[in-house]
Amino acid sequence: MTPHMNTRRAAALTAVAAMVVVGVQTGTATAGTGTGDSTASSSGATTLGVNTATQRTTALRTAQSDAPAAAEALGLGSQEKLIVRDVIKDAHGTVHTRYERTYAGLPVLGGDLVTHTAADGKSKGVDKATDARISVPSTQPKLKAAASARKVVWAGDGKPALAFETVREGVQKDGTPSRLHIITDATTGKKLHSFEAIETGTGNSQYSGQVTLSTTKGGSGFELTDGDRGGHKTYDLGQGQTGTGDLVTDADDTWGDGTGGDRQTAAVDAHYGAATTWDFYKNELGRDGIAGNGKAAYSRVHFGTGYVNAFWDDSCFCMTYGDGADDKSALTAIDVAGHEMSHGLTAATANLDYSGESGGLNEATSDIFGTSVEFFADNTTDPGDYLIGEKIDINGDGTPLRYMDKPSKDGGSADYWDAGVGDLDVHYSSGVANHFFYLLAEGSGAKTIGGVDYDSPTSDGSTVTGIGRQKAYQIWYKALSVYMTSSTDYAGARDATEKAATDLFGADSAELAAVGAAWNGVNVK
């Protein structure tokens, strides 16, 4: 949504945003391989802006110094302040500034917003997580807070309230660590919201064959430290569940034997997956690392015993992989690695709340980019496809974890939107966006892509013509990074992707029309 502002405020905001200058390098996007790919148009319409880590740091500092003027221009109250999270200047010169908000010094959960300023200095509007006026009768709670709680303003459901946020740590049913955030009304004690902060996905590598690794020579051999990609490191937890474990080392720089019985093999897959995901974001989307600051996350393998999952934890900025039910089938396939790192991307951009429809969009984003990374890798041992986790055999019968062409084939995911989608587990509500992406990239109907047969239906029986994977993931990335907010739902995702397609390809483009057709095909009208 783009709320209207009066002329004076819009002009003031324009003046503030225009002061934020981020250098832009114009790069040429590199097409992937296989059916459905497309290259950037000769007009350069799909070229994405590239912001280096140094430019980003300067832009953040400048934007924060201008934040008080921006708050005034937006008409925020005297007790509200803006905290800059990100600044992106795209290839068209538009500056997108993402803010968190505070009220009387308290964090406002669900109060994030993004302002957009065109290259000519004119405001292009604001996207807000909530349109509600942020105000509470008092910042003094009537109830006593638990020792571990922090006082916040909750704005996620449209009516701001003074609240407590408590983080309850533990273990989920499948052995995944739990960091459950619970929001309670500080006046009545009523539970307002909750979300899980641990986001799961479900050399000689086990899944990708013989691969080249970037390693670092140490005092007595080599270590899995990637000096070419922000210093990414891969650790062995030794079946532990806390800490970082031991940095994986080797005497002769030849790693693993390609079997799950060798401890180095899982580390090879994790290290290779992290490097490939980094390269995908850098080469295809112009992003310098997950957070856009040139710094790497790290990977941990051999988590727990018989642990059949993998997860991203933003508090450590790391990916963690279990070894599977037999402790020899690590969940380190390339699309799983891309999936987990992409949770970090979402946390660094729109920070989609991990519940309801926004949680489904969060999970779908990881599936979308995990799949895109798999195609980008162009690995003959694990060729790209629209099947999620097909290599790890998590079901024990050779079937993939999820299907993007018809998500309901997994027995639980939604093919189409309806009013109850937000009540599903986020790994199932994600089906709507996964299906949208497949339709946008490849189109509807029966086809064979890379040796895999697909048959994607639409909710209304319409025919959708795909625009290719590259254009599809460019649109999704732009929508995520500059238009979505923490509370974006499916209707908001349609709006965000239509804005992104307009920015990248034009208001009269076939790509914008395809975005609309694909959303119609999954019943997001």
Short mmCIF file of C-alpha atoms in Angstrom, two decimals, residues 6-438:
data_model
loop_
_atom_site.label_atom_id
_atom_site.label_comp_id
_atom_site.label_asym_id
_atom_site.label_seq_id
_atom_site.Cartn_x
_atom_site.Cartn_y
_atom_site.Cartn_z
CA ASN A 6 -0.01 16.03 1.90
CA THR A 7 2.05 18.14 -0.49
CA ARG A 8 4.22 19.79 2.17
CA ARG A 9 5.21 16.50 3.77
CA ALA A 10 5.86 14.83 0.43
CA ALA A 11 8.12 17.69 -0.60
CA ALA A 12 10.01 17.54 2.69
CA LEU A 13 10.49 13.79 2.41
CA THR A 14 11.76 14.22 -1.14
CA ALA A 15 14.35 16.70 0.06
CA VAL A 16 15.56 14.35 2.80
CA ALA A 17 15.72 11.22 0.66
CA ALA A 18 17.49 13.04 -2.15
CA MET A 19 20.41 13.68 0.21
CA VAL A 20 21.06 9.93 0.46
CA VAL A 21 23.49 9.10 -2.33
CA VAL A 22 24.58 5.54 -3.00
CA GLY A 23 27.02 4.77 -5.77
CA VAL A 24 25.68 2.43 -8.44
CA GLN A 25 27.58 0.21 -10.80
CA THR A 26 25.59 -0.95 -13.79
CA GLY A 27 26.15 -4.64 -14.36
CA THR A 28 24.85 -7.14 -16.87
CA ALA A 29 22.86 -9.98 -15.38
CA THR A 30 24.11 -13.42 -16.32
CA ALA A 31 21.49 -15.86 -17.52
CA GLY A 32 21.23 -19.32 -16.02
CA THR A 33 20.90 -22.46 -18.04
CA GLY A 34 18.12 -24.67 -19.27
CA THR A 35 14.55 -24.22 -20.44
CA GLY A 36 12.84 -21.08 -19.28
CA ASP A 37 15.88 -18.83 -18.96
CA SER A 38 16.02 -15.38 -20.45
CA THR A 39 18.69 -12.77 -20.78
CA ALA A 40 18.49 -9.11 -19.95
CA SER A 41 16.86 -7.06 -22.66
CA SER A 42 19.01 -4.98 -24.98
CA SER A 43 17.47 -1.83 -23.49
CA GLY A 44 18.96 -2.71 -20.11
CA ALA A 45 15.52 -2.75 -18.49
CA THR A 46 16.42 -5.69 -16.27
CA THR A 47 19.81 -4.40 -15.15
CA LEU A 48 20.01 -4.23 -11.37
CA GLY A 49 21.85 -1.60 -9.34
CA VAL A 50 24.90 -2.80 -7.38
CA ASN A 51 25.72 -1.26 -4.00
CA THR A 52 29.14 -2.11 -2.53
CA ALA A 53 29.56 -2.67 1.19
CA THR A 54 31.45 0.64 1.55
CA GLN A 55 28.78 2.57 -0.34
CA ARG A 56 26.09 0.94 1.76
CA THR A 57 27.83 1.91 5.02
CA THR A 58 28.10 5.53 3.90
CA ALA A 59 24.47 5.58 2.79
CA LEU A 60 23.26 4.13 6.09
CA ARG A 61 25.18 6.74 8.07
CA THR A 62 23.84 9.57 5.94
CA ALA A 63 20.27 8.29 6.06
CA GLN A 64 20.36 7.93 9.84
CA SER A 65 21.53 11.52 10.27
CA ASP A 66 18.58 12.59 8.12
CA ALA A 67 16.09 10.30 9.89
CA PRO A 68 14.57 13.02 12.15
CA ALA A 69 13.70 15.13 9.10
CA ALA A 70 12.28 12.05 7.38
CA ALA A 71 10.08 11.29 10.41
CA GLU A 72 8.76 14.85 10.37
CA ALA A 73 8.13 14.70 6.64
CA LEU A 74 6.15 11.50 7.09
CA GLY A 75 4.00 13.17 9.72
CA LEU A 76 5.11 10.86 12.54
CA GLY A 77 4.36 11.87 16.10
CA SER A 78 6.82 13.69 18.32
CA GLN A 79 7.58 10.49 20.28
CA GLU A 80 8.35 8.45 17.17
CA LYS A 81 11.84 7.99 15.75
CA LEU A 82 13.14 6.18 12.69
CA ILE A 83 16.06 3.73 12.74
CA VAL A 84 17.58 3.04 9.32
CA ARG A 85 17.95 -0.66 8.44
CA ASP A 86 18.91 -0.48 4.78
CA VAL A 87 19.40 1.87 1.85
CA ILE A 88 19.33 0.70 -1.76
CA LYS A 89 19.78 2.87 -4.82
CA ASP A 90 18.65 0.86 -7.82
CA ALA A 91 19.84 1.03 -11.42
CA HIS A 92 17.17 3.62 -12.25
CA GLY A 93 18.42 5.94 -9.51
CA THR A 94 15.49 5.36 -7.15
CA VAL A 95 16.52 5.39 -3.48
CA HIS A 96 14.69 2.91 -1.23
CA THR A 97 15.25 3.52 2.50
CA ARG A 98 14.02 0.90 4.98
CA TYR A 99 13.30 1.98 8.56
CA GLU A 100 12.35 0.43 11.88
CA ARG A 101 10.39 2.66 14.23
CA THR A 102 10.49 3.47 17.95
CA TYR A 103 7.88 5.14 20.15
CA ALA A 104 9.01 6.90 23.34
CA GLY A 105 12.23 4.91 23.03
CA LEU A 106 10.43 1.54 22.76
CA PRO A 107 10.78 -0.72 19.70
CA VAL A 108 7.62 -0.76 17.57
CA LEU A 109 7.07 -4.32 16.36
CA GLY A 110 5.24 -4.21 13.03
CA GLY A 111 6.04 -0.53 12.53
CA ASP A 112 8.61 -0.86 9.76
CA LEU A 113 8.32 1.13 6.54
CA VAL A 114 10.15 1.83 3.28
CA THR A 115 10.32 5.18 1.51
CA HIS A 116 10.96 5.47 -2.24
CA THR A 117 12.50 8.51 -3.92
CA ALA A 118 12.98 8.78 -7.68
CA ALA A 119 16.22 9.86 -9.34
CA ASP A 120 14.75 13.32 -9.97
CA GLY A 121 14.16 13.78 -6.24
CA LYS A 122 10.40 13.24 -6.29
CA SER A 123 8.77 10.98 -3.74
CA LYS A 124 7.37 7.75 -5.19
CA GLY A 125 5.54 6.88 -1.98
CA VAL A 126 5.86 4.82 1.17
CA ASP A 127 5.19 1.16 1.96
CA LYS A 128 4.25 0.56 5.60
CA ALA A 129 3.77 -2.58 7.64
CA THR A 130 0.83 -0.77 9.25
CA ASP A 131 -1.16 2.37 8.48
CA ALA A 132 -2.16 2.76 12.13
CA ARG A 133 -1.16 5.87 14.01
CA ILE A 134 1.46 4.75 16.54
CA SER A 135 0.32 5.87 19.95
CA VAL A 136 -0.47 4.21 23.29
CA PRO A 137 -2.17 5.81 26.31
CA SER A 138 0.80 5.16 28.56
CA THR A 139 4.21 3.52 28.43
CA GLN A 140 3.82 2.34 32.02
CA PRO A 141 2.52 -1.25 32.10
CA LYS A 142 -0.20 -2.28 34.51
CA LEU A 143 1.30 -5.75 34.79
CA LYS A 144 4.73 -6.72 36.04
CA ALA A 145 7.09 -7.94 33.36
CA ALA A 146 8.96 -11.21 33.60
CA ALA A 147 12.68 -10.82 34.17
CA SER A 148 13.45 -11.85 30.59
CA ALA A 149 10.81 -9.67 28.91
CA ARG A 150 11.41 -6.40 27.09
CA LYS A 151 8.82 -3.65 26.81
CA VAL A 152 7.66 -2.89 23.26
CA VAL A 153 4.81 -1.39 21.30
CA TRP A 154 2.96 -4.04 19.30
CA ALA A 155 1.51 -2.70 16.03
CA GLY A 156 1.23 -5.91 14.05
CA ASP A 157 -2.55 -6.24 14.14
CA GLY A 158 -3.45 -2.64 13.33
CA LYS A 159 -4.14 -1.36 16.86
CA PRO A 160 -0.96 -0.37 18.71
CA ALA A 161 -0.67 -1.65 22.27
CA LEU A 162 1.95 -1.54 24.99
CA ALA A 163 3.29 -5.07 25.26
CA PHE A 164 5.97 -7.37 26.56
CA GLU A 165 8.12 -9.49 24.27
CA THR A 166 9.45 -12.67 25.85
CA VAL A 167 11.80 -15.13 24.17
CA ARG A 168 11.31 -18.73 25.26
CA GLU A 169 14.19 -21.01 24.29
CA GLY A 170 13.86 -24.76 23.99
CA VAL A 171 13.63 -27.59 21.47
CA GLN A 172 10.96 -28.23 18.85
CA LYS A 173 9.40 -31.67 18.36
CA ASP A 174 11.87 -32.69 15.64
CA GLY A 175 14.92 -31.61 17.63
CA THR A 176 15.30 -28.18 16.03
CA PRO A 177 16.27 -25.48 18.54
CA SER A 178 13.40 -23.15 19.41
CA ARG A 179 13.52 -19.42 20.03
CA LEU A 180 9.84 -18.60 20.39
CA HIS A 181 8.95 -14.91 20.63
CA ILE A 182 5.71 -14.29 22.55
CA ILE A 183 4.02 -10.88 22.58
CA THR A 184 1.59 -10.21 25.45
CA ASP A 185 -0.51 -7.14 26.23
CA ALA A 186 1.13 -5.24 29.09
CA THR A 187 -2.28 -4.12 30.33
CA THR A 188 -4.40 -7.28 30.14
CA GLY A 189 -1.84 -10.08 29.86
CA LYS A 190 -3.55 -11.37 26.72
CA LYS A 191 -1.33 -13.11 24.18
CA LEU A 192 -1.21 -10.91 21.08
CA HIS A 193 1.17 -12.77 18.81
CA SER A 194 3.96 -15.33 18.66
CA PHE A 195 6.53 -16.40 16.11
CA GLU A 196 9.43 -18.81 15.88
CA ALA A 197 12.80 -17.14 15.24
CA ILE A 198 14.52 -20.36 14.15
CA GLU A 199 13.56 -20.76 10.49
CA THR A 200 13.79 -24.31 9.18
CA GLY A 201 13.92 -25.77 5.74
CA THR A 202 13.35 -28.74 6.00
CA GLY A 203 35.86 -31.51 -2.71
CA ASN A 204 33.97 -34.82 -3.11
CA SER A 205 30.43 -34.00 -2.14
CA GLN A 206 27.57 -36.36 -1.43
CA TYR A 207 25.08 -34.61 -3.71
CA SER A 208 27.01 -32.48 -6.21
CA GLY A 209 29.92 -34.71 -7.25
CA GLN A 210 33.49 -33.46 -7.37
CA VAL A 211 33.54 -29.70 -6.77
CA THR A 212 36.07 -26.92 -6.41
CA LEU A 213 36.30 -25.39 -2.92
CA SER A 214 37.84 -22.10 -1.81
CA THR A 215 39.96 -22.93 1.24
CA THR A 216 42.69 -21.25 3.29
CA LYS A 217 46.13 -22.62 4.14
CA GLY A 218 46.78 -22.76 7.86
CA GLY A 219 49.74 -23.58 10.04
CA SER A 220 49.48 -27.35 9.66
CA GLY A 221 47.33 -27.81 6.57
CA PHE A 222 44.15 -26.31 5.18
CA GLU A 223 40.86 -25.11 6.62
CA LEU A 224 37.35 -24.56 5.22
CA THR A 225 37.57 -20.78 5.25
CA ASP A 226 36.49 -19.06 2.02
CA GLY A 227 38.59 -15.94 1.70
CA ASP A 228 36.98 -15.14 -1.65
CA ARG A 229 33.46 -14.80 -0.23
CA GLY A 230 33.49 -12.77 2.96
CA GLY A 231 35.37 -15.33 5.05
CA HIS A 232 32.68 -18.04 5.19
CA LYS A 233 33.71 -20.89 7.52
CA THR A 234 32.36 -24.40 7.90
CA TYR A 235 32.41 -26.09 11.32
CA ASP A 236 31.84 -29.64 12.58
CA LEU A 237 29.55 -29.71 15.64
CA GLY A 238 30.48 -33.33 16.37
CA GLN A 239 26.81 -34.18 17.07
CA GLY A 240 26.62 -31.32 19.56
CA GLN A 241 23.78 -28.81 19.58
CA THR A 242 25.44 -25.62 20.85
CA GLY A 243 28.42 -23.45 19.99
CA THR A 244 30.29 -23.47 16.70
CA GLY A 245 32.16 -26.75 17.03
CA ASP A 246 35.53 -27.23 15.35
CA LEU A 247 36.62 -25.55 12.13
CA VAL A 248 36.94 -28.30 9.50
CA THR A 249 40.58 -28.84 8.51
CA ASP A 250 42.52 -31.17 6.22
CA ALA A 251 46.19 -31.93 5.64
CA ASP A 252 46.29 -32.07 1.83
CA ASP A 253 43.34 -29.90 0.65
CA THR A 254 41.43 -32.91 -0.71
CA TRP A 255 38.15 -33.12 1.18
CA GLY A 256 35.66 -35.94 1.74
CA ASP A 257 35.04 -39.09 -0.22
CA GLY A 258 31.51 -38.45 -1.47
CA THR A 259 29.82 -40.76 1.04
CA GLY A 260 27.81 -39.99 4.14
CA GLY A 261 30.13 -42.20 6.19
CA ASP A 262 32.98 -39.67 5.82
CA ARG A 263 32.69 -36.70 8.21
CA GLN A 264 34.20 -34.23 5.75
CA THR A 265 31.65 -34.97 3.03
CA ALA A 266 28.80 -33.04 4.68
CA ALA A 267 31.17 -30.12 5.19
CA VAL A 268 32.08 -30.20 1.49
CA ASP A 269 28.41 -29.93 0.47
CA ALA A 270 27.73 -27.14 2.99
CA HIS A 271 30.81 -25.16 1.98
CA TYR A 272 30.08 -25.58 -1.73
CA GLY A 273 26.43 -24.64 -1.22
CA ALA A 274 27.35 -21.47 0.66
CA ALA A 275 29.84 -20.45 -2.03
CA THR A 276 27.38 -21.08 -4.85
CA THR A 277 24.63 -19.15 -3.08
CA TRP A 278 27.01 -16.22 -2.50
CA ASP A 279 27.93 -16.24 -6.20
CA PHE A 280 24.28 -16.38 -7.25
CA TYR A 281 23.41 -13.30 -5.21
CA LYS A 282 26.53 -11.47 -6.34
CA ASN A 283 26.43 -12.30 -10.05
CA GLU A 284 22.69 -12.44 -10.65
CA LEU A 285 21.31 -9.85 -8.23
CA GLY A 286 24.29 -7.62 -7.43
CA ARG A 287 24.11 -8.34 -3.68
CA ASP A 288 27.37 -8.48 -1.73
CA GLY A 289 26.58 -11.19 0.81
CA ILE A 290 23.35 -12.04 2.60
CA ALA A 291 23.16 -8.77 4.51
CA GLY A 292 24.61 -6.74 1.64
CA ASN A 293 27.65 -5.78 3.71
CA GLY A 294 30.27 -8.10 2.23
CA LYS A 295 30.38 -10.34 5.30
CA ALA A 296 29.72 -14.07 5.21
CA ALA A 297 27.54 -16.23 7.38
CA TYR A 298 28.98 -19.53 8.58
CA SER A 299 27.89 -23.16 8.35
CA ARG A 300 27.65 -25.91 10.99
CA VAL A 301 27.35 -29.58 10.07
CA HIS A 302 26.72 -32.76 12.11
CA PHE A 303 24.11 -31.23 14.41
CA GLY A 304 22.63 -33.67 16.92
CA THR A 305 21.95 -37.35 16.35
CA GLY A 306 19.39 -38.56 13.83
CA TYR A 307 18.35 -34.94 13.21
CA VAL A 308 16.32 -34.74 9.98
CA ASN A 309 16.32 -31.02 9.24
CA ALA A 310 18.37 -27.91 8.62
CA PHE A 311 17.81 -24.39 9.89
CA TRP A 312 18.84 -20.75 9.74
CA ASP A 313 19.42 -18.84 12.99
CA ASP A 314 19.68 -15.08 12.58
CA SER A 315 21.12 -14.64 16.08
CA CYS A 316 24.32 -16.43 15.03
CA PHE A 317 23.96 -15.54 11.33
CA CYS A 318 24.56 -19.17 10.49
CA MET A 319 23.21 -22.27 8.75
CA THR A 320 23.04 -25.61 10.56
CA TYR A 321 22.55 -29.07 9.07
CA GLY A 322 21.54 -32.40 10.57
CA ASP A 323 22.78 -35.77 9.34
CA GLY A 324 19.39 -37.36 8.63
CA ALA A 325 17.72 -40.32 10.32
CA ASP A 326 20.64 -42.64 9.60
CA ASP A 327 23.30 -40.04 10.44
CA LYS A 328 24.73 -40.57 6.95
CA SER A 329 22.34 -38.48 4.85
CA ALA A 330 23.18 -34.89 5.76
CA LEU A 331 20.62 -32.30 4.64
CA THR A 332 23.26 -30.35 2.71
CA ALA A 333 22.01 -30.53 -0.89
CA ILE A 334 22.50 -27.36 -2.93
CA ASP A 335 18.86 -26.25 -2.89
CA VAL A 336 18.71 -26.77 0.88
CA ALA A 337 21.84 -24.65 1.36
CA GLY A 338 20.37 -21.93 -0.86
CA HIS A 339 17.10 -22.18 1.06
CA GLU A 340 18.72 -21.67 4.47
CA MET A 341 20.95 -18.77 3.41
CA SER A 342 17.92 -17.09 1.85
CA HIS A 343 16.21 -17.00 5.24
CA GLY A 344 19.09 -14.72 6.19
CA LEU A 345 18.39 -12.56 3.13
CA THR A 346 14.74 -12.21 4.15
CA ALA A 347 15.76 -11.26 7.70
CA ALA A 348 18.07 -8.57 6.31
CA THR A 349 15.41 -7.10 4.00
CA ALA A 350 11.64 -7.35 4.47
CA ASN A 351 12.02 -9.41 7.67
CA LEU A 352 8.75 -11.18 6.93
CA ASP A 353 7.06 -12.27 10.16
CA TYR A 354 7.37 -16.07 10.43
CA SER A 355 3.65 -16.74 10.91
CA GLY A 356 0.44 -16.46 8.88
CA GLU A 357 0.64 -15.40 5.23
CA SER A 358 3.85 -13.45 5.76
CA GLY A 359 5.41 -16.64 7.14
CA GLY A 360 4.36 -18.52 4.01
CA LEU A 361 5.99 -15.81 1.90
CA ASN A 362 9.12 -16.11 4.05
CA GLU A 363 9.35 -19.87 3.40
CA ALA A 364 8.50 -19.47 -0.28
CA THR A 365 11.26 -16.90 -0.69
CA SER A 366 13.76 -19.50 0.51
CA ASP A 367 12.32 -22.14 -1.83
CA ILE A 368 12.35 -19.69 -4.75
CA PHE A 369 15.97 -18.69 -4.26
CA GLY A 370 17.09 -22.19 -3.25
CA THR A 371 15.70 -23.44 -6.56
CA SER A 372 17.29 -20.53 -8.42
CA VAL A 373 20.66 -21.32 -6.83
CA GLU A 374 20.34 -24.96 -7.93
CA PHE A 375 19.74 -23.91 -11.54
CA PHE A 376 22.56 -21.32 -11.31
CA ALA A 377 25.02 -23.99 -10.10
CA ASP A 378 24.57 -25.86 -13.41
CA ASN A 379 25.85 -29.02 -11.73
CA THR A 380 25.39 -32.18 -13.78
CA THR A 381 25.25 -34.36 -10.66
CA ASP A 382 22.41 -32.28 -9.20
CA PRO A 383 20.78 -30.45 -12.14
CA GLY A 384 18.30 -27.67 -11.54
CA ASP A 385 14.62 -28.48 -11.07
CA TYR A 386 11.47 -27.21 -9.38
CA LEU A 387 11.53 -29.95 -6.75
CA ILE A 388 12.59 -28.97 -3.22
CA GLY A 389 14.99 -31.31 -1.42
CA GLU A 390 14.75 -34.08 -3.99
CA LYS A 391 18.29 -35.28 -3.26
CA ILE A 392 18.04 -35.69 0.51
CA ASP A 393 15.19 -38.25 0.45
CA ILE A 394 13.66 -36.85 3.63
CA ASN A 395 10.49 -38.90 3.07
CA GLY A 396 12.40 -42.15 2.72
CA ASP A 397 10.71 -43.08 -0.56
CA GLY A 398 12.66 -40.99 -3.06
CA THR A 399 10.06 -38.22 -3.29
CA PRO A 400 10.97 -34.54 -2.85
CA LEU A 401 9.95 -32.45 0.12
CA ARG A 402 7.95 -29.95 -1.96
CA TYR A 403 6.81 -29.38 -5.56
CA MET A 404 6.63 -25.90 -7.07
CA ASP A 405 4.56 -26.71 -10.15
CA LYS A 406 1.72 -28.22 -8.12
CA PRO A 407 2.45 -27.81 -4.40
CA SER A 408 -0.46 -29.99 -3.23
CA LYS A 409 1.39 -33.07 -4.50
CA ASP A 410 3.21 -33.12 -1.14
CA GLY A 411 -0.10 -33.82 0.60
CA GLY A 412 -0.32 -30.57 2.57
CA SER A 413 0.69 -27.47 0.62
CA ALA A 414 -1.79 -25.07 -0.92
CA ASP A 415 -1.93 -24.65 -4.69
CA TYR A 416 -4.12 -21.54 -4.48
CA TRP A 417 -4.93 -18.75 -2.07
CA ASP A 418 -8.06 -18.81 0.05
CA ALA A 419 -9.01 -17.09 3.30
CA GLY A 420 -7.69 -19.98 5.38
CA VAL A 421 -4.20 -20.14 3.89
CA GLY A 422 -2.70 -18.07 6.69
CA ASP A 423 -3.82 -20.69 9.22
CA LEU A 424 -1.60 -23.37 7.66
CA ASP A 425 1.93 -24.17 8.77
CA VAL A 426 4.25 -21.77 6.95
CA HIS A 427 5.82 -24.65 5.00
CA TYR A 428 2.38 -25.36 3.49
CA SER A 429 1.05 -21.82 3.06
CA SER A 430 4.24 -21.19 1.07
CA GLY A 431 2.74 -23.28 -1.73
CA VAL A 432 0.78 -20.34 -3.13
CA ALA A 433 3.92 -18.26 -3.74
CA ASN A 434 5.93 -21.25 -4.92
CA HIS A 435 3.20 -22.00 -7.47
CA PHE A 436 3.11 -18.32 -8.51
CA PHE A 437 6.86 -18.34 -9.13
CA TYR A 438 6.72 -21.52 -11.20
#
